[in-house]
Coordinates of C-alpha atoms in Angstrom, one line a residue:
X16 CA -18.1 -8.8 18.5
X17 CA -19.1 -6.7 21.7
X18 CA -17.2 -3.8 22.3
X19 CA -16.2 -5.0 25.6
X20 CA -12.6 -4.0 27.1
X21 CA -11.5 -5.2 30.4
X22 CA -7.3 -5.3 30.6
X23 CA -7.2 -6.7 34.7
X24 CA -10.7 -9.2 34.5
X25 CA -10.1 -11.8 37.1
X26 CA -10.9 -15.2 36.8
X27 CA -14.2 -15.3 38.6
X28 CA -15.7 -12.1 37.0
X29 CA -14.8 -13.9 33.6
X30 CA -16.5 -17.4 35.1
X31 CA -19.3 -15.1 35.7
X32 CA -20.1 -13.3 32.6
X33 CA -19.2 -16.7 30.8
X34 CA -21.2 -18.9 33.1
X35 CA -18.1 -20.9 34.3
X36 CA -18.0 -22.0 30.5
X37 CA -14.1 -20.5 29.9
X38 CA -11.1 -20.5 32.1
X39 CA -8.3 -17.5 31.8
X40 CA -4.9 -18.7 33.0
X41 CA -4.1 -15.7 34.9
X42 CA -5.6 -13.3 36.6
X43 CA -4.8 -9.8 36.0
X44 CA -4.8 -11.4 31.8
X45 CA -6.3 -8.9 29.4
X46 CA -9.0 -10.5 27.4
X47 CA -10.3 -9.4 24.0
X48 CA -14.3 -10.6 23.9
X49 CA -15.4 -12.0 20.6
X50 CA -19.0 -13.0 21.8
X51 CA -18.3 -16.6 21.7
X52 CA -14.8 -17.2 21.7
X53 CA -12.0 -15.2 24.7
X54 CA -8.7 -14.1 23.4
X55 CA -6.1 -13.7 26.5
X56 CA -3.5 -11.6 25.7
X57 CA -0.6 -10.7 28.1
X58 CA 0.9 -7.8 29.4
X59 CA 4.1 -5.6 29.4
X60 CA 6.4 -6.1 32.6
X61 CA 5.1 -2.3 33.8
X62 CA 1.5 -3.2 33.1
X63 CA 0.8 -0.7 30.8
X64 CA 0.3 -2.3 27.9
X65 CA -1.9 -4.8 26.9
X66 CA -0.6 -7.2 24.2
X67 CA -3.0 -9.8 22.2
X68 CA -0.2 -11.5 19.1
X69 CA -1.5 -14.4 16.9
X70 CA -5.2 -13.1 16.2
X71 CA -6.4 -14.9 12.9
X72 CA -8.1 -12.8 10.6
X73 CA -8.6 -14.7 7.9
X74 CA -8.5 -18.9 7.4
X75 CA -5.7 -20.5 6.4
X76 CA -5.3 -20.1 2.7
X77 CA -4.3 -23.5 2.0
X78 CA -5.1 -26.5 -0.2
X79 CA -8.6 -25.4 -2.4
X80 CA -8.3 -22.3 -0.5
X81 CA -4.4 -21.5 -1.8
X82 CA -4.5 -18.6 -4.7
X83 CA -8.4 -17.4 -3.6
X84 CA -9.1 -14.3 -2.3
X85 CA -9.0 -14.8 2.0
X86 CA -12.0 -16.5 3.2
X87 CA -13.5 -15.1 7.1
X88 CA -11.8 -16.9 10.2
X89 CA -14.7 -19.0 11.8
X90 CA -14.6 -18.4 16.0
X91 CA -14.5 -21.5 17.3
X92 CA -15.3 -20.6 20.6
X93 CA -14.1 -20.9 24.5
X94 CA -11.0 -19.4 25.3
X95 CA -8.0 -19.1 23.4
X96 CA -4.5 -17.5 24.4
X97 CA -3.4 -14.9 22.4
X98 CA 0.4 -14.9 23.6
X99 CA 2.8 -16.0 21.1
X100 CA 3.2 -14.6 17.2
X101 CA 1.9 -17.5 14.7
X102 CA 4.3 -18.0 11.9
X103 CA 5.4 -15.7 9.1
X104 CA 4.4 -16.6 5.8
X105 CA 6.1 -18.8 3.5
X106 CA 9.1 -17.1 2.4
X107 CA 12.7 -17.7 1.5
X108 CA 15.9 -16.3 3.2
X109 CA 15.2 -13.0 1.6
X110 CA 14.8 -11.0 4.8
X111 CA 16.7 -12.8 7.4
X112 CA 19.7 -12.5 5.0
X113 CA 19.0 -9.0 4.6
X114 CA 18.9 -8.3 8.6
X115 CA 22.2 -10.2 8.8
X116 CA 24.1 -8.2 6.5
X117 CA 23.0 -4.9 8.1
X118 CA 24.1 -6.2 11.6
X119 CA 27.3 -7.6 9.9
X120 CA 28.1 -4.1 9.0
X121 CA 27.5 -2.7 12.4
X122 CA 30.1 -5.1 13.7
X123 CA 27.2 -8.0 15.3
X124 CA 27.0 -11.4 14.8
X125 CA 25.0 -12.0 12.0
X126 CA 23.5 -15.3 14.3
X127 CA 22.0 -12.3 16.6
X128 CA 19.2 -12.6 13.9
X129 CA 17.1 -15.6 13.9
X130 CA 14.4 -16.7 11.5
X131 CA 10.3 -17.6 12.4
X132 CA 9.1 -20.8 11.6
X133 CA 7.4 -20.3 8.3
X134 CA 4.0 -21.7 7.4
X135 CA 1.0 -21.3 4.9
X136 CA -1.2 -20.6 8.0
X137 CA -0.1 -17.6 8.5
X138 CA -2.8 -15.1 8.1
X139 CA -2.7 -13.8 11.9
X140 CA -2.3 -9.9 13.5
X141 CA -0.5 -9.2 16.4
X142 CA -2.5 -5.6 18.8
X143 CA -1.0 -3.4 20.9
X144 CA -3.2 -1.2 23.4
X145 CA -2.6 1.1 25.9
X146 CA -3.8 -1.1 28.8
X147 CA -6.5 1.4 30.4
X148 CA -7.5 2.2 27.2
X149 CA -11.7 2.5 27.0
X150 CA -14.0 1.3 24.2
X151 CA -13.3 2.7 21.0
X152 CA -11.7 6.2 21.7
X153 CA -8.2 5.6 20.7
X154 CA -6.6 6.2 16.8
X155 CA -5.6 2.7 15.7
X156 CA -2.0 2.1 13.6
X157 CA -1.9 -0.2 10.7
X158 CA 1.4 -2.0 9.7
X159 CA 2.0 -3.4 6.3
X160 CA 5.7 -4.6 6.5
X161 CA 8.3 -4.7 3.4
X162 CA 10.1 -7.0 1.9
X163 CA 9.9 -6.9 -1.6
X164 CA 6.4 -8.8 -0.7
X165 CA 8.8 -11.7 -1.1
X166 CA 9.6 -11.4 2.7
X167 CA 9.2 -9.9 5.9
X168 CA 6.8 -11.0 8.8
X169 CA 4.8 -8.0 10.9
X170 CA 6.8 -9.1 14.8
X171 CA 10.5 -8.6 12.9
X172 CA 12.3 -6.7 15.8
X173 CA 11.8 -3.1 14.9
X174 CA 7.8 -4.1 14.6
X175 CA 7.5 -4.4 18.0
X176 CA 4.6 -2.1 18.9
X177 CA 5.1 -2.0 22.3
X178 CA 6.5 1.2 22.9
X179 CA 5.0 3.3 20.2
X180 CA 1.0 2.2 22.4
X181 CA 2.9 3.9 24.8
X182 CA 1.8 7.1 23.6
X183 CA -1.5 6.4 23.5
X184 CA -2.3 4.5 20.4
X185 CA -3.4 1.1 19.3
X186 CA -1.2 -0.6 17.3
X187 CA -1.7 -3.7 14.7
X188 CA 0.6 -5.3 12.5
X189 CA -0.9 -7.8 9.9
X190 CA 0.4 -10.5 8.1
X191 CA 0.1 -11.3 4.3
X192 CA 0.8 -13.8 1.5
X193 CA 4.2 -13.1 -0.1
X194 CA 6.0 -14.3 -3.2
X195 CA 4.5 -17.0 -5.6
X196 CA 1.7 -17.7 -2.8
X197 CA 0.6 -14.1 -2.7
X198 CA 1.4 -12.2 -5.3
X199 CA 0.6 -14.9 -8.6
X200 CA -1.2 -14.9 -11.7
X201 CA -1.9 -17.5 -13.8
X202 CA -4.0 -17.9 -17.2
X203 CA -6.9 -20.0 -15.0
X204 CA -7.3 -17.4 -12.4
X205 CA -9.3 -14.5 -12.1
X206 CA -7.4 -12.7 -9.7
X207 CA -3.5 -11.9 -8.8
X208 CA -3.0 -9.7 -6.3
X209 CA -4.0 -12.4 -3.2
X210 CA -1.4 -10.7 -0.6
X211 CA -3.2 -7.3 -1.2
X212 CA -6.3 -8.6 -1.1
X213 CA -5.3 -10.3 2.6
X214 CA -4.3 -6.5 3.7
X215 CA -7.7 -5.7 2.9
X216 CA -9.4 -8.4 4.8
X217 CA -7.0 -7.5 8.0
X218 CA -8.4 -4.0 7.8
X219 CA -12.1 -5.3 7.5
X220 CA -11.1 -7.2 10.8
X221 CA -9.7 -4.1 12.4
X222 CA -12.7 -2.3 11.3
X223 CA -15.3 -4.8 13.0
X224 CA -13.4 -5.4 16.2
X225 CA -10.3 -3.2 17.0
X226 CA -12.9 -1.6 19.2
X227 CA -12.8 -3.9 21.8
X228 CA -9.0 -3.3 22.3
X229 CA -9.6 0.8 22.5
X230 CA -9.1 1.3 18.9
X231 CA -11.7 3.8 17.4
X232 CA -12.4 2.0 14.0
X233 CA -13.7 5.5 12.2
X234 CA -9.8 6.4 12.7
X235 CA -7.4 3.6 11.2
X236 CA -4.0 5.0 10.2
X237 CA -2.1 2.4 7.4
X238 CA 1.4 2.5 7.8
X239 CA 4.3 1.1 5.5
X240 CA 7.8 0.8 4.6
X241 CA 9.0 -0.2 1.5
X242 CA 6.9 -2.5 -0.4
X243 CA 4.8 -2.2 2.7
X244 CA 4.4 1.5 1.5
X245 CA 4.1 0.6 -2.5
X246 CA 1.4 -2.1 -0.9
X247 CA -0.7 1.0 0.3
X248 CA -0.5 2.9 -3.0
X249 CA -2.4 0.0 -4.7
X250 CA -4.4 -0.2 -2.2
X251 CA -5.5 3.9 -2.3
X252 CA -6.1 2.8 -6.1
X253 CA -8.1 -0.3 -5.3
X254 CA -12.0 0.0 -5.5
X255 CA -12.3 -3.0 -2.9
X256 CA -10.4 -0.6 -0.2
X257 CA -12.4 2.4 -0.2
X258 CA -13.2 3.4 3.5
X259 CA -10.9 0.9 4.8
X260 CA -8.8 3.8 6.5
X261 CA -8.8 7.5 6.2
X262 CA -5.0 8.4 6.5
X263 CA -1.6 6.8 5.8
X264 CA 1.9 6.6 6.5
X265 CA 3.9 6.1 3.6
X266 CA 7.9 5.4 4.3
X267 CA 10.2 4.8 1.7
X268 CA 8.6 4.0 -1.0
X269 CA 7.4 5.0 -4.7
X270 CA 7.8 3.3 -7.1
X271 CA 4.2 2.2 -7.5
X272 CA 3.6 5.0 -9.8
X273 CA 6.7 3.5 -12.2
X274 CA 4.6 0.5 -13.3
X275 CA 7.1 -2.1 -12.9
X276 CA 5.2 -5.5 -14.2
X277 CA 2.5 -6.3 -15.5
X278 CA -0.1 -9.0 -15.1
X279 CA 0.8 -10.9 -18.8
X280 CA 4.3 -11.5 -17.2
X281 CA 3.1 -12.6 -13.6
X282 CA 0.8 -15.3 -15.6
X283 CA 3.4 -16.1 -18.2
X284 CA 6.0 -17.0 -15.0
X285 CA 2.8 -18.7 -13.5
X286 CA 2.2 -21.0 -16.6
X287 CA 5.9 -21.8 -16.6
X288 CA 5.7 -22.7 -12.8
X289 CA 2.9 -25.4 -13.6
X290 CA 4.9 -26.6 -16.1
X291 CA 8.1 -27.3 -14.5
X292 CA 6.6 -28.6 -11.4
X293 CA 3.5 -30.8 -13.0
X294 CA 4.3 -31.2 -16.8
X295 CA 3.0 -29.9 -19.8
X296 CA -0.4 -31.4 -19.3
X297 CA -0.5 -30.3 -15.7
X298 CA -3.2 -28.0 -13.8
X299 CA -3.7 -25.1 -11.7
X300 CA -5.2 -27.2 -9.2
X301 CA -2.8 -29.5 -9.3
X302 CA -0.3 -26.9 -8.4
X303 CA -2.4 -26.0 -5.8
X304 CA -1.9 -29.3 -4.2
X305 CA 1.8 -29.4 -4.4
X306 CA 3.6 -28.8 -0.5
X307 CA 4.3 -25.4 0.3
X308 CA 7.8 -25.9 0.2
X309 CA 8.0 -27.7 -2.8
X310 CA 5.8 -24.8 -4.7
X311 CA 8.4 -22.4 -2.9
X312 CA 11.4 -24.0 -4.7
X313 CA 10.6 -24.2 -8.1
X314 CA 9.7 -20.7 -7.8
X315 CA 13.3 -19.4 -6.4
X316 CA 14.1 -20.4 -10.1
X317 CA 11.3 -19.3 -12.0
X318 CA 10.8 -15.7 -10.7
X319 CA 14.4 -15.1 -10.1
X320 CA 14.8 -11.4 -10.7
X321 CA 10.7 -10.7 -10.5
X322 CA 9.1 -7.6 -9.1
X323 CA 6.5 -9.5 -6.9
X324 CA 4.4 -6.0 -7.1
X325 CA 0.5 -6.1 -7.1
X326 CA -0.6 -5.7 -11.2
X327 CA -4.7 -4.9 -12.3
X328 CA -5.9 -7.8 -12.9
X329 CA -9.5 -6.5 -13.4
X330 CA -10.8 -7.3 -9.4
X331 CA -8.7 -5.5 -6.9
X332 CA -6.6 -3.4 -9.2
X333 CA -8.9 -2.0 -12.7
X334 CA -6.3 0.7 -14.0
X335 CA -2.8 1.8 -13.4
X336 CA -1.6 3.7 -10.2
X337 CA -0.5 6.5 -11.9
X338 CA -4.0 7.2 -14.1
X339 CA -5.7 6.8 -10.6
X340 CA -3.7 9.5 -9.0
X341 CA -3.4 12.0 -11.6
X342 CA -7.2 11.5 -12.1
X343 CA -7.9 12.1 -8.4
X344 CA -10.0 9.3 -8.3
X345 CA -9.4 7.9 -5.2
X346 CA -11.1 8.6 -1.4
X347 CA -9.4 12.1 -0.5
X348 CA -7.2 11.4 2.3
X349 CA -4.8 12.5 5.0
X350 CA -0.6 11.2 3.8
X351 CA 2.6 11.9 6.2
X352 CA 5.0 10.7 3.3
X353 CA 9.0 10.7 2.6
X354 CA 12.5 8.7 2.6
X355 CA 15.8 8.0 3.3
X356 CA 19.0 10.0 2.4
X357 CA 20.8 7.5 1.4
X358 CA 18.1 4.6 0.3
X359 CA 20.2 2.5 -2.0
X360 CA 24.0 3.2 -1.3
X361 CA 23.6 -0.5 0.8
X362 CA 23.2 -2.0 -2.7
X363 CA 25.2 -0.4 -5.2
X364 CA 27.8 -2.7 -7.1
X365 CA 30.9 -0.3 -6.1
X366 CA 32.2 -0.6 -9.7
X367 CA 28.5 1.2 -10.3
X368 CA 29.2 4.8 -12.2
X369 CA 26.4 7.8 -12.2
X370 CA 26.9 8.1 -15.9
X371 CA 26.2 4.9 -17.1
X372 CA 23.5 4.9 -14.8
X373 CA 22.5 8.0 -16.9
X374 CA 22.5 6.2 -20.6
X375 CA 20.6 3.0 -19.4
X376 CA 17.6 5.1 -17.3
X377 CA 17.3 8.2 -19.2
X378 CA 16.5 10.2 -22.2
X379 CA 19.2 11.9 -24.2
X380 CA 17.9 15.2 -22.9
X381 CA 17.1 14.1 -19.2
X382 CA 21.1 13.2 -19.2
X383 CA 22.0 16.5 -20.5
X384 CA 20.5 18.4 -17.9
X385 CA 21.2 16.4 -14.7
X386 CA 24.6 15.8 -15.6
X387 CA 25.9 19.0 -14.0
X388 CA 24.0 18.0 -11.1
X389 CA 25.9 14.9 -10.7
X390 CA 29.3 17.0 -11.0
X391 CA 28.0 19.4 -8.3
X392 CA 27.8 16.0 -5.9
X393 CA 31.4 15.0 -6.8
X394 CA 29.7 11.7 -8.7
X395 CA 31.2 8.1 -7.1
X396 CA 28.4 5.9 -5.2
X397 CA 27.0 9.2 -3.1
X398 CA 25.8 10.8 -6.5
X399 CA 24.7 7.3 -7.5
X400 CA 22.3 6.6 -4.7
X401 CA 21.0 10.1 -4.6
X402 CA 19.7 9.6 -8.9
X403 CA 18.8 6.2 -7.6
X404 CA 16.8 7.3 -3.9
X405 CA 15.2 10.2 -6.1
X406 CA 14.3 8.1 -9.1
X407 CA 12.6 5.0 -7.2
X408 CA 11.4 6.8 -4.0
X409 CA 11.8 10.9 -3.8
X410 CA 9.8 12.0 -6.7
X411 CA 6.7 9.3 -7.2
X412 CA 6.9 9.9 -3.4
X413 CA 6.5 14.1 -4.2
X414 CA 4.0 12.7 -7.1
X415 CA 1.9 11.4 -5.0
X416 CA 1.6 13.9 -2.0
X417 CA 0.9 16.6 -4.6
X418 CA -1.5 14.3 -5.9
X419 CA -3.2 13.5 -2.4
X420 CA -2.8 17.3 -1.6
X421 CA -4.6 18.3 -4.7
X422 CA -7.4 16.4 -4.4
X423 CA -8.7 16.8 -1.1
X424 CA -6.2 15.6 1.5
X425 CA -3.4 16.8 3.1
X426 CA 0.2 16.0 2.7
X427 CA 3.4 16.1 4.6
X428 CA 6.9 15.0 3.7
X429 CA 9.6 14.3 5.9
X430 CA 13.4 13.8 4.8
X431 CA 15.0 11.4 7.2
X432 CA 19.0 11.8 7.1
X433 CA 20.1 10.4 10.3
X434 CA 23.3 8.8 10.4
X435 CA 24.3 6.6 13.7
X436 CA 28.0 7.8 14.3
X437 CA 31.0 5.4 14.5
X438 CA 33.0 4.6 10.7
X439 CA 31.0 1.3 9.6
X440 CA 27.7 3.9 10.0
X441 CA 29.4 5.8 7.8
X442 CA 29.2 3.5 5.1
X443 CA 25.8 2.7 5.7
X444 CA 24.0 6.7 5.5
X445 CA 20.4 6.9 6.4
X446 CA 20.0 3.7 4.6
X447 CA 16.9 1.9 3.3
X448 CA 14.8 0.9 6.7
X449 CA 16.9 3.3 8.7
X450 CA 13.6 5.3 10.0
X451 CA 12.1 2.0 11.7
X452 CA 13.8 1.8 15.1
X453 CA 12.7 5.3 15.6
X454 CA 9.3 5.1 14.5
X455 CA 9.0 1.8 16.9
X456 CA 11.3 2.9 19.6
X457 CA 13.1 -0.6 18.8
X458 CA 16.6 0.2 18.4
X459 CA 18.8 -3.1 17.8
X460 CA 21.6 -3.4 20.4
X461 CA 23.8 -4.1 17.6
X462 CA 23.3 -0.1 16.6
X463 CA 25.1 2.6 17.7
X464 CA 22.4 4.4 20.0
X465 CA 23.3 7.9 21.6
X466 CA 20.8 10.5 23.5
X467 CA 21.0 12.4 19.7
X468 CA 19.0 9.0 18.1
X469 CA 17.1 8.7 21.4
X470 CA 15.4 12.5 21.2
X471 CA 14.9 12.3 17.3
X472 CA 12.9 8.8 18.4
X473 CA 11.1 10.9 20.7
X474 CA 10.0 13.1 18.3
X475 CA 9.3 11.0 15.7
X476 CA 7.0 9.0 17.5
X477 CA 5.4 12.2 18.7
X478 CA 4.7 13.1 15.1
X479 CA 3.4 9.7 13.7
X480 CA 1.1 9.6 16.6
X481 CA -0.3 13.2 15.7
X482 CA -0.7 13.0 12.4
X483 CA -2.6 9.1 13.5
X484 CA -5.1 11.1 16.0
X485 CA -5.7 14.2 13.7
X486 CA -4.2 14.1 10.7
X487 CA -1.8 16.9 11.6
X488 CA 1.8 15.2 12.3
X489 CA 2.4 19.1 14.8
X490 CA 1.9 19.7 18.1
X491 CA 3.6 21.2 21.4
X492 CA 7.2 21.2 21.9
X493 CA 8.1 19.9 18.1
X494 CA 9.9 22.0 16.1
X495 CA 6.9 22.8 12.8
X496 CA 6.3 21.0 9.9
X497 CA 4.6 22.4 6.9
X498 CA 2.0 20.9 4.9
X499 CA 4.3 19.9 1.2
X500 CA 3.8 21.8 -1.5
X501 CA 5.3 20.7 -4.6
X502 CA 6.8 23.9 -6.0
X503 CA 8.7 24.2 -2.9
X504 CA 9.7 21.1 -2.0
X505 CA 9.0 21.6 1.2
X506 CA 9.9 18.7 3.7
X507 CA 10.7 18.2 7.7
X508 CA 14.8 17.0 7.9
X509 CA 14.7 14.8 10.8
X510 CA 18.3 14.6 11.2
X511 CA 20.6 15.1 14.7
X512 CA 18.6 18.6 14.2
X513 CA 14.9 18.8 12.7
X514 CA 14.1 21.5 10.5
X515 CA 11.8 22.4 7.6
X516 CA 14.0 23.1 4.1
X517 CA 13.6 22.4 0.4
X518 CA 14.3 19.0 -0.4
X519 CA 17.7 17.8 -1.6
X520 CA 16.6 16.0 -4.2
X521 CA 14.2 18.8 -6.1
X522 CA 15.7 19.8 -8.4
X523 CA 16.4 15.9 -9.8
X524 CA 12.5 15.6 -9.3
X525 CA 12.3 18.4 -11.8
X526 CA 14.1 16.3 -14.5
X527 CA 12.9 12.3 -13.5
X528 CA 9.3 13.0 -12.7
X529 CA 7.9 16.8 -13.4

C-alpha cells in the first residue's frame, strides 16, 4: 500500500494516476489507495471528515476457513466504495436486547433500536480521519467493542467515530468473531481463541496501511469496553501481539485477571456441540460445514451460561493473565484505565442481599472485615453493586495499572460517576457502558443530555485524545490528573465536576484483591 492521501481527488486526476482504468462516483470522494485496488469513502455533511466503513481485513472465515486463525484479504483490484458498514458477526439477540432495555428505562421505544443484518463475512473495519489529514502524522484509535464476545458490532450507535476525528485523530473500529464461531475449542483444534486472533490481524492491517488515511502506525492506541477491554488484557499477555500497539484504553473491565474458564471446558462444550448437531460419530469438519445459523442455535443451548472469554490454548494465549502481569512480562506500555460507579446495579436480581453475596464469594475472614464496610453504605442493591463493580472491575482494574506502572509504563485511572438527571436515571447510576456517549460524542436522543453531560464530553474526549498522541491523558484547560499509584488510590472523578481523589472503592480493593 502507498502512503498516498488525497480526501477532494477529482475524477480526472484519479483517471490520470489510474490510466482511465477506475471510476470514482463523485468527485470531491476521499479515496484510500491500496496500489491496485481504490477504496471511496465519503464524507461528513461539513466536509471535515473523511469516512471509509466496510474495509475487509481479513477473508471471510467461512466454510474450511471457519475455526482457523484469519487468513489475508486478497485486493481484488479497480475501485471499490467504501460507504456502507458490512454486517456484524453472527450473533444472537444478546446486544440488541441489551440496548433496548436501557432505552426502555430512559422512557424510549425500545423499536428506536434496530439490529444489523448478521453474517459470517463479517471480518471488516470501519476509519475515521480528519479530512486534511497528511500522510502518516496523526495518533490512530483502536476499538474493540463488548459484548460479552457473544455480541456487539464496532458501528453500534455510540461507536460512531465521527466526532471524536474531530479532534484530530484517526479512528478505527474492527470487527471480530463472537460466540461459538470465535471464541471455540474443541479436542481437534489447535487453537481457541479465533476472535482474538482476528483483533490481531485488524491491527496488522492498521499497521500496514492506516497511513494512507493520516494515521501514524508507530502510534496505535487500543481502546475497549467491557469484554472489549478484558479482549485487550489477553492480548497484552499474548506473544503474537507484541508491537501491535504501544498504549491502551481500558474501560470497564477486569476481570481477565480472575480466570474465569478454561480451555478443558470450552472443548468439552465443543465436543458436546458436534455431538448434538452431527451424532456421536460426527466430525469437526463436519460441524464446520453446518449453516451459520444452524451452528448458532444449537449453541444457544449448549453454552448457556458460558463465559465466551479467550483461554491459553498454547498459540495465542501460553500462560494465565495474572502470571503474565505480576511477572512483568509483557511490552512496557502506556494504560488510561478505570470504571463505572455503579457497573452492575442494571443487573442485580432486587431480592439480591450484600451478605449472601458475602458467604458465596468470599473467605470467612474476607467477610469479616468488609462487612462493616457494607453497614457504612447502608447495604440494599447500592452496597451490592459497589462489592460487585469492585470485585469484577475496580481492583483487577487497580491490579493491572500498578502492574503496567511497575514495569515500565505509565498508568492513569479515571472513576466515571456521572448520572444523567431525571428519576428513571436515577435507577440506572453511572451504569455499565455509561462512559461511551461521552468518549464518542454520541449521545442517544433517548438520554437525558444537558450542557453538564455536554462539557464532561468535552473533556473526556480531550483526555482520550491526549493520552492517544502522548501518552499523557493532561493538557491545557483540564482540570489535572495524576499518574495512579496504588497505595493511594489515586484516580480522576469525571462526574458533573472532575477532580483527582482516592478511589471509592480502596479500601474493598484492600480485602478482594491486595
Amino acid at each position: 500500500m502507498r502512503p498516498y492521501w488525497s480526501p477532494l481527488l477529482n475524477v480526472a486526476l484519479l483517471a490520470l494516476l489510474l490510466c482511465g482504468a477506475r471510476q470514482v462516483a463523485a468527485s470531491t470522494a476521499p479515496v484510500l489507495d491500496f496500489e491496485d485496488t481504490v477504496y471511496v469513502g465519503t464524507l461528513s455533511d461539513d466536509r471535515k471528515v473523511a469516512r471509509f466503513l466496510g474495509v475487509p481485513f481479513a477473508q471471510p472465515p467461512t466454510g474450511d476457513l471457519r475455526w482457523q486463525a484469519p487468513q489475508p484479504f486478497e485486493q481484488a483490484g479497480g475501485t471499490v466504495e467504501a460507504r456502507t458498514f458490512a454486517p456484524a458477526c453472527m450473533q444472537g439477540s444478546h446486544i440488541v436486547d441489551w440496548y433496548r432495555d436501557v432505552a426502555s428505562s430512559f422512557g424510549a421505544d425500545p423499536a428506536v433500536i434496530e439490529a444489523p443484518g448478521f453474517s459470517e463475512d463479517c471480518l471488516y473495519l470501519n476509519i475515521w480521519t480528519p479530512a486534511a489529514a497528511e500522510t502518516g502524522t496523526l495518533p490512530v484509535l483502536v476499538y474493540i467493542h463488548g459484548g460479552s464476545n457473544k455480541g456487539g458490532w464496532p458501528y453500534e450507535p455510540n461507536y460512531i467515530g465521527e466526532n471524536l476525528a474531530r479532534h484530530g485523530v484517526v479512528v478505527v473500529t474492527i470487527a471480530y468473531r463472537l460466540g461459538v464461531f470465535g471464541f471455540f475449542a474443541h479436542p481437534g483444534l489447535e487453537e481457541a481463541n479465533f476472535g482474538l486472533l482476528d483483533q490481531m490481524a485488524a491491527l496488522r492491517w492498521v499497521g500496514d496501511h492506516i497511513a494512507a488515511a493520516g494515521g501514524d502506525p508507530a502510534n496505535v492506541t487500543v481502546m475497549g469496553e467491557s469484554a472489549g477491554a478484558n479482549n485487550i488484557t489477553h492480548l497484552l499477555a499474548s506473544p503474537l501481539a507484541n508491537g501491535l500497539f504501544s498504549r491502551a484504553i481500558h474501560q470497564s473491565a477486569g476481570w481477565a485477571l480472575l480466570g474465569r474458564t478454561t480451555h478443558e471446558q470450552h472443548a468439552a462444550r465443543g465436543m458436546q456441540l458436534q455431538q448434538n448437531l452431527t451424532g456421536s460419530r460426527g466430525s469437526i469438519q463436519q460441524l464446520r460445514q453446518l449453516p451459520a445459523a444452524e451452528l448458532l442455535a444449537g449453541a444457544e443451548e449448549v453454552y448457556a451460561g458460558h463465559f465466551f472469554d479467550p483461554v491459553i490454548d498454547g498459540h495465542s494465549l501460553t500462560r494465565p493473565v495474572a502470571e503474565v502481569l505480576s511477572s512483568g512480562s509483557f511490552p512496557p506500555i502506556d494504560l488510561l484505565i478505570g470504571s463505572n460507579a455503579d457497573e452492575w446495579l442494571m443487573y442485580l436480581d432486587r431480592d439480591q442481599s450484600p451478605e449472601q453475596w458475602i458467604q458465596d464469594e468470599l473467605t470467612p475472614a474476607q467477610g469479616e472485615a468488609i462487612r462493616p464496610i457494607v453497614r457504612s453504605l447502608g447495604g440494599g442493591l447500592r452496597a451490592l453493586d459497589r462489592l460487585v463493580t469492585a470485585r469484577q472491575f475496580v481492583c483487577p482494574s487497580m491490579s493491572l495499572a500498578a502492574s503496567i506502572a511497575t514495569h515500565g509504563g505509565r498508568s492513569w485511572f479515571y472513576y466515571f460517576a456521572r448520572q444523567r438527571e431525571g428519576q428513571r436515571a436515577a435507577t440506572m447510576g453511572a451504569y455499565h457502558g455509561a462512559e461511551l456517549p461521552y468518549v464518542f460524542d454520541t449521545h442517544d436522543s433517548w438520554l437525558p443530555t444537558d450542557a453538564v453531560d455536554k462539557n464532561l464530553t468535552d473533556a473526556m474526549m480531550s483526555y482520550w485524545v491526549n493520552f492517544a498522541r502522548s501518552g499523557n491523558p493532561n493538557g491545557p484547560g483540564l482540570p489535572p490528573w495524576p499518574p495512579f499509584d496504588r497505595n493511594k488510590g489515586n484516580v480522576l472523578r469525571l462526574d458533573a465536576r472532575i477532580s483527582a481523589e482516592a478511589h471509592v472503592s480502596l479500601p474493598l480493593c484492600d480485602i478482594l484483591l491486595p
